[in-house]
Coordinates of C-alpha atoms and ligand atoms in Angstrom, one line a residue:
M1 CA 0.0 0.0 0.0
E2 CA 1.3 3.5 -0.8
E3 CA 1.6 5.8 2.1
V4 CA 3.3 9.1 2.8
V5 CA 6.3 8.6 4.9
R6 CA 7.9 11.6 6.6
F7 CA 11.3 11.4 8.2
T8 CA 14.6 13.2 8.5
L9 CA 17.3 12.1 6.1
N10 CA 20.8 13.3 6.7
G11 CA 19.4 16.2 8.6
Q12 CA 16.8 17.2 6.0
P13 CA 13.0 16.8 6.4
T14 CA 11.9 14.3 3.8
S15 CA 8.5 13.2 2.6
L16 CA 7.9 10.4 0.2
T17 CA 4.8 8.7 -1.2
V18 CA 6.0 5.1 -1.4
E19 CA 5.0 1.5 -1.1
S20 CA 5.3 1.4 2.6
D21 CA 6.5 -2.2 2.9
R22 CA 9.5 -1.6 0.6
A23 CA 12.8 -2.0 2.3
L24 CA 14.5 1.3 3.2
L25 CA 17.6 0.1 1.4
W26 CA 15.8 0.3 -2.0
V27 CA 14.1 3.6 -1.2
L28 CA 17.5 5.1 -0.4
R29 CA 19.3 3.6 -3.4
T30 CA 16.7 3.6 -6.1
D31 CA 14.3 6.5 -5.2
L32 CA 16.8 8.8 -3.6
G33 CA 20.0 8.0 -5.3
L34 CA 21.9 7.4 -2.1
T35 CA 24.0 4.6 -3.3
G36 CA 26.5 4.7 -0.5
T37 CA 24.2 2.3 1.3
K38 CA 25.2 -1.1 -0.2
Y39 CA 23.3 -4.1 -1.1
G40 CA 25.0 -7.3 0.0
C41 CA 22.8 -10.2 1.1
S42 CA 19.4 -8.6 1.6
E43 CA 18.9 -11.1 4.5
G44 CA 20.4 -9.2 7.4
H45 CA 23.6 -11.2 7.4
C46 CA 26.4 -9.0 6.0
G47 CA 25.8 -5.4 7.3
A48 CA 26.6 -3.7 4.0
C49 CA 23.2 -1.9 4.2
T50 CA 23.7 -0.5 7.7
V51 CA 22.3 3.0 8.3
L52 CA 21.6 4.9 11.5
L53 CA 18.0 5.1 12.7
D54 CA 17.7 7.5 15.6
E55 CA 21.5 7.0 16.0
A56 CA 21.3 3.2 16.3
A57 CA 22.8 1.0 13.6
V58 CA 20.1 -0.9 11.7
R59 CA 19.9 -3.1 8.6
S60 CA 18.1 -1.2 5.9
C61 CA 17.5 -4.3 3.8
L62 CA 15.2 -5.6 6.5
L63 CA 13.5 -2.4 7.5
P64 CA 10.2 -1.5 5.8
V65 CA 10.3 2.2 5.0
K66 CA 7.1 2.8 7.0
Q67 CA 9.1 2.1 10.2
V68 CA 11.2 5.2 9.7
Q69 CA 8.1 7.4 10.0
G70 CA 9.0 10.4 12.2
K71 CA 12.5 9.2 12.8
A72 CA 16.0 10.3 11.8
V73 CA 17.9 8.3 9.2
V74 CA 21.6 8.9 8.6
T75 CA 23.4 7.3 5.7
I76 CA 27.2 7.4 4.9
E77 CA 26.5 10.5 2.8
G78 CA 25.2 12.3 5.9
L79 CA 28.4 12.0 8.0
V80 CA 30.1 14.7 6.1
Q81 CA 29.6 18.0 7.9
D82 CA 30.4 21.4 6.3
G83 CA 32.5 19.6 3.7
Q84 CA 34.6 17.8 6.4
L85 CA 34.8 14.1 6.6
H86 CA 33.8 12.5 9.9
P87 CA 36.8 11.3 12.0
L88 CA 35.8 7.7 11.3
Q89 CA 35.8 8.4 7.5
K90 CA 39.3 10.1 7.9
A91 CA 40.6 7.2 10.0
F92 CA 39.5 4.6 7.5
M93 CA 41.4 6.5 4.8
E94 CA 44.5 7.0 6.9
K95 CA 44.6 3.4 8.1
D96 CA 43.9 2.1 4.7
A97 CA 41.0 0.1 6.3
L98 CA 39.5 -1.1 3.0
Q99 CA 40.2 -2.9 -0.2
C100 CA 37.1 -3.0 -2.4
G101 CA 35.2 -0.6 -0.1
F102 CA 32.0 -2.5 -0.3
C103 CA 31.6 -3.0 3.4
T104 CA 33.0 0.4 4.4
P105 CA 29.8 2.5 4.7
G106 CA 28.2 -0.1 6.8
M107 CA 31.3 -0.6 8.9
I108 CA 31.6 3.1 9.5
L109 CA 28.0 3.5 10.5
A110 CA 28.1 0.4 12.8
A111 CA 31.3 1.9 14.4
H112 CA 29.5 5.3 14.7
S113 CA 26.8 3.6 16.7
L114 CA 29.3 1.7 18.8
L115 CA 31.3 4.8 19.7
R116 CA 28.1 6.6 20.7
R117 CA 27.4 3.8 23.2
N118 CA 31.1 3.4 24.3
S119 CA 33.4 6.3 23.4
R120 CA 36.6 4.5 24.2
P121 CA 36.1 0.8 23.3
S122 CA 38.9 -1.7 23.8
Y123 CA 40.2 -3.7 20.8
G124 CA 38.0 -6.6 21.8
E125 CA 34.9 -4.4 22.2
I126 CA 35.4 -3.1 18.7
L127 CA 35.7 -6.6 17.3
E128 CA 32.6 -7.6 19.2
G129 CA 30.7 -4.4 18.1
L130 CA 31.5 -5.0 14.4
E131 CA 31.2 -8.8 14.4
H132 CA 28.0 -8.7 12.4
N133 CA 29.5 -6.6 9.7
L134 CA 31.4 -8.7 7.3
C135 CA 34.4 -7.8 5.2
R136 CA 35.1 -10.2 2.4
C137 CA 38.5 -8.5 1.7
G138 CA 39.9 -9.4 5.1
A139 CA 40.5 -5.8 6.2
H140 CA 39.2 -6.4 9.7
K141 CA 42.5 -5.7 11.5
R142 CA 42.9 -2.3 9.8
I143 CA 39.2 -1.6 10.3
V144 CA 39.6 -2.1 14.1
D145 CA 42.7 0.1 14.1
A146 CA 40.8 2.8 12.3
V147 CA 38.0 2.7 14.8
Q148 CA 40.4 2.9 17.6
A149 CA 42.2 5.9 16.0
A150 CA 38.9 7.7 15.4
A151 CA 37.8 7.1 19.0
E152 CA 41.0 8.7 20.2
E153 CA 40.6 11.7 17.9
M154 CA 37.0 12.1 18.9
A155 CA 38.0 12.0 22.6
G156 CA 40.5 14.7 22.0
G157 CA 43.6 12.5 21.5
S158 CA 45.8 10.8 24.0
Ligands
FES201 S1 22.3 -6.3 2.6 FE1 21.4 -6.0 4.6 S2 22.5 -7.2 5.9 FE2 23.3 -7.8 4.0
FES202 S1 36.9 -3.8 1.9 FE1 36.0 -5.2 0.5 S2 34.4 -6.1 1.7 FE2 35.5 -5.0 3.1

């Protein structure tokens, strides 16, 4: 059934008339052209489609768009503020924490959610926090290093 869905997308009020059971992933990618959110498995297993919903990491492939009504959605495109990359985005570049980059948006948003809950996670806590986001290129060690570096920068360095 088509419905009007109103939500905030990357800080902008957004209103769409859509088939309300469609997955948010496809609304973002196909209707809105935000292709930073990746399509991996479409079954909730890989984390490539991770976005933030009211600051919590969620799988957009499993989320009917009607469930974002009245909420705030942030995609990887929304982390850039005033033309500046987020510390996590910078750290992933500086630590070379990617190969093909397919998992990267989901990893960064999952890490964003983790750092909101725990601003100085240990190595093990980062591993645990990202364990449901898969990297087929085997960049996990550099990904964890990047999240640790970003956490330090966000905490003011140490
Ligand atoms: S595409 Fe959503 S978890 Fe894999
Ligand atoms: S960098 Fe290729 S899937 Fe992670």
